[in-house]
């Protein structure tokens, strides 16, 4: 095997001179012909030689082993069989020879391929050798220069050592001076605190504390550090005391210094929390001290110890209640004003700092967090401060007895509380539910007793009323009354006042939010309280509504005008008067007086002293409604009861003597309203039974004053008094109508519909009272019985058409003339406007036409001539009536004309006419059928059956 190795190496060395410069091929490698090679010559015939790649793959893996102990010879020998075979050995030799040739060939190829890389690497090695030579030269030069630097550095260290000693001495001297300053800090600190230079004091303390920490290694400074800490605590206490003073009087300069000091301490959030606690304490202590000062006398008499705030409130004397309330509101407003200015200061400060940051300065994250924290605390503090304020006032109100206060005093209390609620709304937008509830409880009991007394008082006024005109000026207005003094500006401006008021909630805004300069509590100005009273004074410095207003609405003698009330009476021609008088010259009928009589002013409203009393009470009720919005609807309903009672009294006084049928005189609304008033407000029994039941809130039925005489025919049965009563009711209804929009403004939307229903069903029907009241006069002024008797004597069976009207028409016209003259006399006592004049004549026409139909119904038999006479009589009456009254056409004339014309209807159409005209009574229809069908009994019986059927079914 060793021999094989030597041969293989020898073969490689022999072939070295034949290696081409750029590679080799099989032709150049195999120089010996295959046929000349033999085993002994170590050549192999290539006639049957396999491919090189197959030969390489046929090489056993053992030949490629990396093991150093691998012996190729032994490996080949180990493969020989026990019995040697020359042929087998020859074949293995041949195979190994081929493998050796192929491997040699492959190795040579690899060497040739890597020859260029090898040359490059040799060049690199030479280059590195040159660089190493240069490096050795540089190192030698550096060592020489370092030796020179060493000598020079030793000299410099000496200089530095001396300089260091000098610095140490200077530092020691500075430390000694600082320690000396620290010992003198306390006196300087107290001076700064007394000067209210809080930032300077805190800065000084912080500097001293930092210095003490720096020099704590000195024994003398260690004791001083504890003393500085105690001084810092005392300084913070003084800052807290100064912070507490802010609650009572805000000073922007002083507060700015406090904020700067707390900012230096890093306690701005803590300072804000502490300040809010001071405000709470200030409100409690202020309220307690004020109430205690008014109740202190009684406390001393009781000899007890310290009492709670609620107990002190019950000890305030009634005579001092209002004074104590106003003093309490003043002091609490001062605290609220301080808080308002505090919030405003922070708002302005944030704006200024934001503007500074916009100019290029960046904001600190911690400072922004502090600002947001303070802003949030201040916003929440608004509601907290107001809650504390209204709680103190509410407790004071609830623990006081206001039931027996006079109205003016009670309204003053309401005004003060309402002003406080306005302040609270401007302060934080709160609706003051707690304060409203407390005043509502106090007001409900007070108003209940007050309203009962006012109804009793109104009953007394009505029963003693003479129903004479109270002379007032033509331009009289309810706002001229003292009770409406506080309502004038409100009634004029409530529609244009914005409903939403800007508050400080969510940020500081200008409170110039109210377009009206008039307060709801009656004072001349309202709103902007924290601006108008920022320097001096409070909204409670003057007593509200205490000034008396000089009323000037009564008319003087010179203000009264003269003239007959009817505008048409002056237009009547003298010829008409002459014809009217001459026609009855032989009848000895009284003539119309032509002399000019004294007349009243037609433009002045008609009202009585009782009407003024009701108007004054309306003003008081409105004051309470405005100040007591939670129970405003209840108060307005009670005020409406005053009107109901007045209407009921007018109707019961002057319409109870109605002598004719009232079925057509009352509207449905008027009848239902009178029934409602009777059921809900009027107590019929006089024994006082059931006072704890349904009659407890009712009032006894009033009675007309004996001074009023309604039985004199010469005075038209009290027509003057009736006119005054009815027209004063109408005037009162007009005043209610003028207040309707404001009343609806005071109540909630659900109650607004009920209020509108009251106006539609009660207030708007005041004019309907005229008809039954004036009909009572007309029905008694005419002798209807005598007229019917005269009509019954008329012969309606005449055959020829008459040219002369019947005598009962003359009698009826005489009655009308007498009524006219008496009404002229009445007009000298009371003004009779056009609408009253027309209403009277409309009632006269109503009763005259119905009387004619009633008289015609007495007719048993009637010819065509008789029917013509009926038309002639009515035509004569109508023409004279229109001339006298001035009403054209005559009212209700269709009632007579339709009835008379029915006589001419054929029997076939008469039934239809009977069914369509239900305004006539069964008596009228039976008479008509009897006359129209006197020759046809069958038709007569049929129509009578129809009339009886309609009467049974209730159609007639």
Tab-separated table of C-alpha atoms in Angstrom, residues 526-872:
chain	number	residue	atom	x	y	z
A	526	UNK	CA	-82.390	93.563	37.927
A	527	UNK	CA	-79.618	91.306	36.698
A	528	UNK	CA	-75.884	91.954	36.598
A	529	UNK	CA	-75.874	91.962	40.393
A	530	UNK	CA	-72.258	90.852	40.594
A	531	UNK	CA	-71.176	93.687	38.321
A	532	UNK	CA	-73.349	96.501	39.666
A	533	UNK	CA	-72.478	95.700	43.268
A	534	UNK	CA	-68.883	94.604	42.753
A	535	UNK	CA	-67.473	97.550	44.695
A	536	UNK	CA	-70.090	98.709	47.195
A	537	UNK	CA	-73.566	97.737	48.301
A	538	UNK	CA	-75.706	94.655	47.797
A	539	UNK	CA	-79.045	93.983	46.078
A	540	UNK	CA	-80.617	93.852	49.553
A	541	UNK	CA	-79.474	97.222	50.893
A	542	UNK	CA	-82.923	98.825	50.512
A	543	UNK	CA	-86.227	97.318	51.513
A	544	UNK	CA	-88.064	96.200	48.425
A	545	UNK	CA	-91.469	97.676	47.582
A	546	UNK	CA	-91.509	99.921	50.630
A	547	UNK	CA	-92.114	103.200	48.825
A	548	UNK	CA	-95.698	104.309	48.403
A	549	UNK	CA	-96.897	105.335	45.032
A	550	UNK	CA	-99.209	108.308	44.828
A	551	UNK	CA	-102.309	107.200	42.962
A	552	UNK	CA	-103.873	109.716	40.597
A	553	UNK	CA	-106.770	108.143	38.747
A	554	UNK	CA	-109.861	109.720	40.344
A	555	UNK	CA	-111.619	112.263	38.155
A	556	UNK	CA	-112.200	115.838	39.293
A	557	UNK	CA	-115.366	117.756	38.600
A	558	UNK	CA	-113.698	119.482	35.688
A	559	UNK	CA	-112.874	116.089	34.181
A	560	UNK	CA	-116.523	115.105	33.900
A	561	UNK	CA	-118.170	115.725	30.571
A	562	UNK	CA	-121.859	116.158	29.879
A	563	UNK	CA	-124.084	114.589	27.287
A	564	UNK	CA	-126.684	111.958	26.801
A	565	UNK	CA	-125.156	108.573	26.500
A	566	UNK	CA	-126.703	107.622	23.183
A	567	UNK	CA	-124.771	108.809	20.208
A	568	UNK	CA	-127.857	108.417	18.005
A	569	UNK	CA	-130.066	110.499	20.295
A	570	UNK	CA	-128.242	113.640	19.256
A	571	UNK	CA	-128.737	112.680	15.608
A	572	UNK	CA	-132.474	112.473	15.951
A	573	UNK	CA	-134.114	115.197	13.902
A	574	UNK	CA	-136.376	117.735	15.522
A	575	UNK	CA	-139.004	116.742	12.933
A	576	UNK	CA	-139.029	113.220	14.320
A	577	UNK	CA	-139.508	114.539	17.830
A	578	UNK	CA	-142.251	116.855	16.630
A	579	UNK	CA	-144.133	114.105	14.735
A	580	UNK	CA	-143.828	111.823	17.640
A	581	UNK	CA	-145.251	114.360	20.098
A	582	UNK	CA	-147.969	115.767	17.845
A	583	UNK	CA	-149.279	112.322	17.108
A	584	UNK	CA	-150.204	111.892	20.713
A	585	UNK	CA	-150.945	115.497	21.565
A	586	UNK	CA	-154.542	114.697	22.454
A	587	UNK	CA	-153.554	111.706	24.573
A	588	UNK	CA	-151.933	113.835	27.297
A	589	UNK	CA	-148.782	111.858	26.952
A	590	UNK	CA	-145.750	113.377	28.652
A	591	UNK	CA	-143.503	115.038	26.169
A	592	UNK	CA	-139.805	114.475	25.856
A	593	UNK	CA	-137.943	117.143	27.729
A	594	UNK	CA	-135.803	119.212	25.407
A	595	UNK	CA	-133.717	120.989	27.938
A	596	UNK	CA	-130.106	120.037	28.059
A	597	UNK	CA	-129.299	117.818	31.012
A	598	UNK	CA	-126.072	117.147	32.782
A	599	UNK	CA	-124.255	114.191	31.291
A	600	UNK	CA	-121.354	112.008	32.254
A	601	UNK	CA	-118.117	111.376	30.453
A	602	UNK	CA	-118.673	108.597	27.942
A	603	UNK	CA	-114.941	107.778	27.714
A	604	UNK	CA	-114.455	107.134	31.412
A	605	UNK	CA	-114.814	103.458	32.390
A	606	UNK	CA	-117.780	102.427	34.516
A	607	UNK	CA	-116.681	100.825	37.743
A	608	UNK	CA	-117.490	100.865	41.446
A	609	UNK	CA	-115.558	100.969	44.664
A	610	UNK	CA	-115.935	97.199	44.913
A	611	UNK	CA	-114.485	96.879	41.405
A	612	UNK	CA	-111.457	98.854	42.534
A	613	UNK	CA	-111.171	96.568	45.543
A	614	UNK	CA	-111.112	93.510	43.285
A	615	UNK	CA	-108.532	95.163	41.039
A	616	UNK	CA	-106.335	95.916	44.034
A	617	UNK	CA	-106.600	92.333	45.170
A	618	UNK	CA	-105.680	91.241	41.652
A	619	UNK	CA	-102.502	93.269	41.947
A	620	UNK	CA	-101.641	91.587	45.230
A	621	UNK	CA	-102.404	88.141	43.893
A	622	UNK	CA	-100.259	88.823	40.835
A	623	UNK	CA	-97.388	89.929	43.043
A	624	UNK	CA	-97.532	86.621	44.883
A	625	UNK	CA	-97.972	84.683	41.629
A	626	UNK	CA	-94.861	86.270	40.213
A	627	UNK	CA	-92.817	85.613	43.323
A	628	UNK	CA	-94.263	82.142	43.979
A	629	UNK	CA	-93.970	80.488	40.599
A	630	UNK	CA	-94.405	76.911	41.976
A	631	UNK	CA	-97.923	77.764	43.216
A	632	UNK	CA	-98.648	80.524	40.707
A	633	UNK	CA	-101.471	78.531	39.136
A	634	UNK	CA	-103.178	78.000	42.508
A	635	UNK	CA	-102.941	81.700	43.253
A	636	UNK	CA	-104.310	82.617	39.834
A	637	UNK	CA	-107.213	80.213	40.348
A	638	UNK	CA	-107.997	81.950	43.643
A	639	UNK	CA	-107.803	85.295	41.868
A	640	UNK	CA	-110.258	83.941	39.323
A	641	UNK	CA	-112.579	83.070	42.200
A	642	UNK	CA	-112.743	86.759	43.050
A	643	UNK	CA	-114.042	87.377	39.537
A	644	UNK	CA	-116.435	84.419	39.790
A	645	UNK	CA	-117.861	85.720	43.032
A	646	UNK	CA	-118.237	89.221	41.605
A	647	UNK	CA	-120.039	87.866	38.524
A	648	UNK	CA	-122.287	85.680	40.650
A	649	UNK	CA	-123.203	88.616	42.897
A	650	UNK	CA	-124.019	90.897	39.934
A	651	UNK	CA	-126.221	88.249	38.379
A	652	UNK	CA	-127.967	87.250	41.588
A	653	UNK	CA	-128.564	90.895	42.583
A	654	UNK	CA	-129.915	92.191	39.285
A	655	UNK	CA	-131.264	89.210	37.336
A	656	UNK	CA	-133.185	87.421	40.055
A	657	UNK	CA	-136.323	89.559	39.471
A	658	UNK	CA	-136.687	88.478	35.846
A	659	UNK	CA	-140.445	88.088	35.195
A	660	UNK	CA	-140.311	86.536	31.721
A	661	UNK	CA	-139.041	83.247	30.401
A	662	UNK	CA	-135.249	83.071	30.487
A	663	UNK	CA	-134.813	80.126	28.133
A	664	UNK	CA	-133.679	82.347	25.260
A	665	UNK	CA	-131.822	84.927	27.361
A	666	UNK	CA	-128.956	82.754	28.638
A	667	UNK	CA	-126.205	81.335	26.457
A	668	UNK	CA	-124.968	77.827	27.125
A	669	UNK	CA	-121.642	79.121	28.428
A	670	UNK	CA	-123.299	81.613	30.785
A	671	UNK	CA	-125.645	78.988	32.220
A	672	UNK	CA	-122.838	76.448	32.731
A	673	UNK	CA	-120.573	79.081	34.295
A	674	UNK	CA	-123.241	80.239	36.763
A	675	UNK	CA	-123.969	76.623	37.689
A	676	UNK	CA	-120.276	75.942	38.174
A	677	UNK	CA	-119.855	78.960	40.444
A	678	UNK	CA	-122.918	77.981	42.454
A	679	UNK	CA	-121.655	74.430	42.937
A	680	UNK	CA	-118.028	75.203	43.737
A	681	UNK	CA	-118.045	78.561	45.470
A	682	UNK	CA	-121.457	79.417	46.991
A	683	UNK	CA	-122.674	78.000	50.274
A	684	UNK	CA	-126.445	78.119	50.648
A	685	UNK	CA	-126.853	76.946	54.236
A	686	UNK	CA	-126.305	79.537	56.918
A	687	UNK	CA	-125.978	77.104	59.833
A	688	UNK	CA	-122.304	76.436	59.239
A	689	UNK	CA	-122.846	72.721	58.766
A	690	UNK	CA	-120.261	70.612	57.066
A	691	UNK	CA	-117.555	73.170	57.668
A	692	UNK	CA	-114.946	70.458	57.497
A	693	UNK	CA	-116.332	69.068	54.253
A	694	UNK	CA	-117.152	70.474	50.885
A	695	UNK	CA	-118.508	73.753	52.285
A	696	UNK	CA	-115.291	74.617	54.061
A	697	UNK	CA	-113.886	76.452	51.015
A	698	UNK	CA	-117.232	78.024	50.070
A	699	UNK	CA	-118.705	81.391	50.958
A	700	UNK	CA	-122.239	82.283	51.958
A	701	UNK	CA	-124.446	83.697	49.251
A	702	UNK	CA	-124.363	87.536	49.279
A	703	UNK	CA	-127.447	89.754	49.459
A	704	UNK	CA	-128.157	93.065	47.813
A	705	UNK	CA	-127.789	96.135	49.989
A	706	UNK	CA	-131.112	97.586	51.243
A	707	UNK	CA	-129.925	100.984	49.988
A	708	UNK	CA	-130.437	99.798	46.409
A	709	UNK	CA	-134.083	100.064	45.355
A	710	UNK	CA	-135.019	97.993	42.309
A	711	UNK	CA	-138.773	98.532	42.578
A	712	UNK	CA	-139.190	102.162	41.470
A	713	UNK	CA	-140.737	102.298	38.036
A	714	UNK	CA	-139.736	105.961	37.647
A	715	UNK	CA	-136.066	104.898	37.858
A	716	UNK	CA	-136.696	101.983	35.528
A	717	UNK	CA	-136.333	99.539	38.421
A	718	UNK	CA	-132.763	100.451	39.240
A	719	UNK	CA	-131.510	100.664	35.652
A	720	UNK	CA	-128.667	102.986	36.672
A	721	UNK	CA	-127.476	100.538	39.324
A	722	UNK	CA	-127.850	97.617	36.955
A	723	UNK	CA	-125.834	99.395	34.269
A	724	UNK	CA	-123.080	100.187	36.754
A	725	UNK	CA	-123.033	96.602	37.999
A	726	UNK	CA	-122.979	94.907	34.602
A	727	UNK	CA	-120.563	97.358	32.972
A	728	UNK	CA	-118.222	97.203	35.950
A	729	UNK	CA	-118.226	93.416	35.500
A	730	UNK	CA	-117.390	93.874	31.819
A	731	UNK	CA	-114.636	96.337	32.703
A	732	UNK	CA	-113.269	93.811	35.184
A	733	UNK	CA	-113.309	91.108	32.508
A	734	UNK	CA	-111.370	93.394	30.161
A	735	UNK	CA	-108.692	93.826	32.802
A	736	UNK	CA	-108.440	90.055	33.105
A	737	UNK	CA	-108.134	89.794	29.321
A	738	UNK	CA	-105.331	92.353	29.327
A	739	UNK	CA	-103.465	90.164	31.833
A	740	UNK	CA	-104.142	86.857	30.090
A	741	UNK	CA	-100.821	86.602	28.272
A	742	UNK	CA	-98.882	87.392	31.436
A	743	UNK	CA	-100.914	84.910	33.467
A	744	UNK	CA	-100.169	82.227	30.890
A	745	UNK	CA	-96.522	83.236	31.130
A	746	UNK	CA	-96.563	82.504	34.861
A	747	UNK	CA	-98.016	78.989	34.732
A	748	UNK	CA	-96.675	75.740	33.337
A	749	UNK	CA	-97.790	74.499	29.886
A	750	UNK	CA	-100.218	71.859	31.267
A	751	UNK	CA	-101.975	74.499	33.403
A	752	UNK	CA	-101.998	76.982	30.548
A	753	UNK	CA	-104.813	75.079	28.831
A	754	UNK	CA	-106.940	75.180	31.970
A	755	UNK	CA	-106.345	78.906	32.237
A	756	UNK	CA	-107.349	79.422	28.618
A	757	UNK	CA	-110.497	77.419	29.273
A	758	UNK	CA	-111.384	79.734	32.149
A	759	UNK	CA	-110.998	82.775	29.903
A	760	UNK	CA	-113.075	81.205	27.140
A	761	UNK	CA	-115.901	80.026	29.387
A	762	UNK	CA	-115.986	82.728	32.076
A	763	UNK	CA	-114.149	85.932	31.223
A	764	UNK	CA	-115.351	86.166	27.632
A	765	UNK	CA	-119.039	85.790	28.548
A	766	UNK	CA	-119.294	88.939	30.653
A	767	UNK	CA	-121.213	90.611	27.841
A	768	UNK	CA	-123.821	87.839	28.007
A	769	UNK	CA	-124.874	89.034	31.483
A	770	UNK	CA	-126.302	92.191	29.924
A	771	UNK	CA	-129.283	90.449	28.372
A	772	UNK	CA	-130.898	88.843	31.452
A	773	UNK	CA	-130.129	91.871	33.651
A	774	UNK	CA	-131.477	94.459	31.227
A	775	UNK	CA	-134.403	92.201	30.362
A	776	UNK	CA	-135.383	92.335	34.034
A	777	UNK	CA	-135.785	96.114	33.622
A	778	UNK	CA	-137.629	95.946	30.328
A	779	UNK	CA	-140.021	93.216	31.467
A	780	UNK	CA	-141.049	95.311	34.472
A	781	UNK	CA	-141.147	98.633	32.603
A	782	UNK	CA	-143.875	97.457	30.227
A	783	UNK	CA	-147.349	96.491	31.386
A	784	UNK	CA	-147.504	93.373	29.309
A	785	UNK	CA	-150.723	92.157	30.927
A	786	UNK	CA	-152.664	95.240	29.861
A	787	UNK	CA	-151.271	95.037	26.356
A	788	UNK	CA	-152.393	91.417	26.039
A	789	UNK	CA	-155.830	92.353	27.364
A	790	UNK	CA	-156.171	95.075	24.730
A	791	UNK	CA	-155.026	92.667	22.025
A	792	UNK	CA	-157.630	90.132	23.109
A	793	UNK	CA	-160.350	92.714	22.516
A	794	UNK	CA	-159.374	93.286	18.888
A	795	UNK	CA	-161.737	91.808	16.314
A	796	UNK	CA	-159.612	89.678	13.984
A	797	UNK	CA	-162.597	88.487	11.939
A	798	UNK	CA	-162.984	91.641	9.845
A	799	UNK	CA	-163.782	91.068	6.232
A	800	UNK	CA	-162.274	94.228	4.787
A	801	UNK	CA	-158.663	95.324	4.944
A	802	UNK	CA	-158.288	98.013	7.621
A	803	UNK	CA	-156.409	101.284	7.025
A	804	UNK	CA	-156.041	102.201	10.731
A	805	UNK	CA	-153.863	100.240	13.113
A	806	UNK	CA	-155.238	98.886	16.372
A	807	UNK	CA	-155.313	100.850	19.638
A	808	UNK	CA	-152.972	98.464	21.465
A	809	UNK	CA	-150.180	99.680	19.175
A	810	UNK	CA	-150.692	103.208	20.512
A	811	UNK	CA	-150.618	101.873	24.039
A	812	UNK	CA	-147.415	99.973	23.320
A	813	UNK	CA	-145.792	103.040	21.718
A	814	UNK	CA	-146.745	105.111	24.753
A	815	UNK	CA	-144.962	102.567	26.931
A	816	UNK	CA	-141.901	102.835	24.709
A	817	UNK	CA	-141.986	106.637	24.850
A	818	UNK	CA	-142.219	106.640	28.616
A	819	UNK	CA	-139.289	104.214	28.785
A	820	UNK	CA	-137.307	106.548	26.530
A	821	UNK	CA	-137.925	109.553	28.756
A	822	UNK	CA	-137.044	107.617	31.902
A	823	UNK	CA	-133.916	106.283	30.276
A	824	UNK	CA	-133.012	109.869	29.426
A	825	UNK	CA	-133.306	110.683	33.120
A	826	UNK	CA	-131.122	107.684	33.971
A	827	UNK	CA	-128.468	108.921	31.573
A	828	UNK	CA	-127.994	111.982	33.771
A	829	UNK	CA	-126.811	109.673	36.556
A	830	UNK	CA	-124.766	107.163	34.642
A	831	UNK	CA	-123.138	107.158	31.232
A	832	UNK	CA	-124.892	104.868	28.769
A	833	UNK	CA	-122.538	103.991	25.911
A	834	UNK	CA	-123.731	102.967	22.494
A	835	UNK	CA	-123.520	99.220	23.093
A	836	UNK	CA	-125.571	99.465	26.304
A	837	UNK	CA	-128.118	101.626	24.533
A	838	UNK	CA	-128.448	99.093	21.732
A	839	UNK	CA	-128.651	96.223	24.193
A	840	UNK	CA	-131.569	97.876	25.994
A	841	UNK	CA	-133.449	98.471	22.757
A	842	UNK	CA	-132.714	94.950	21.601
A	843	UNK	CA	-134.331	93.666	24.805
A	844	UNK	CA	-137.319	95.955	24.245
A	845	UNK	CA	-137.688	94.624	20.718
A	846	UNK	CA	-137.412	91.092	22.048
A	847	UNK	CA	-140.169	91.509	24.628
A	848	UNK	CA	-142.422	93.529	22.287
A	849	UNK	CA	-142.224	90.992	19.445
A	850	UNK	CA	-142.801	88.072	21.800
A	851	UNK	CA	-145.731	89.934	23.360
A	852	UNK	CA	-147.287	90.466	19.920
A	853	UNK	CA	-146.966	86.778	19.079
A	854	UNK	CA	-148.398	85.920	22.481
A	855	UNK	CA	-151.360	88.249	21.795
A	856	UNK	CA	-151.875	86.863	18.314
A	857	UNK	CA	-151.966	83.377	19.799
A	858	UNK	CA	-155.086	84.272	21.815
A	859	UNK	CA	-156.990	84.541	18.549
A	860	UNK	CA	-159.549	81.775	18.102
A	861	UNK	CA	-160.682	82.785	14.642
A	862	UNK	CA	-159.055	85.022	12.070
A	863	UNK	CA	-159.996	86.097	8.582
A	864	UNK	CA	-157.766	87.328	5.806
A	865	UNK	CA	-158.700	90.858	6.852
A	866	UNK	CA	-157.656	90.099	10.385
A	867	UNK	CA	-154.322	88.799	9.189
A	868	UNK	CA	-153.855	91.977	7.161
A	869	UNK	CA	-154.637	93.979	10.299
A	870	UNK	CA	-151.931	92.080	12.200
A	871	UNK	CA	-149.411	92.997	9.521
A	872	UNK	CA	-150.577	96.617	9.543
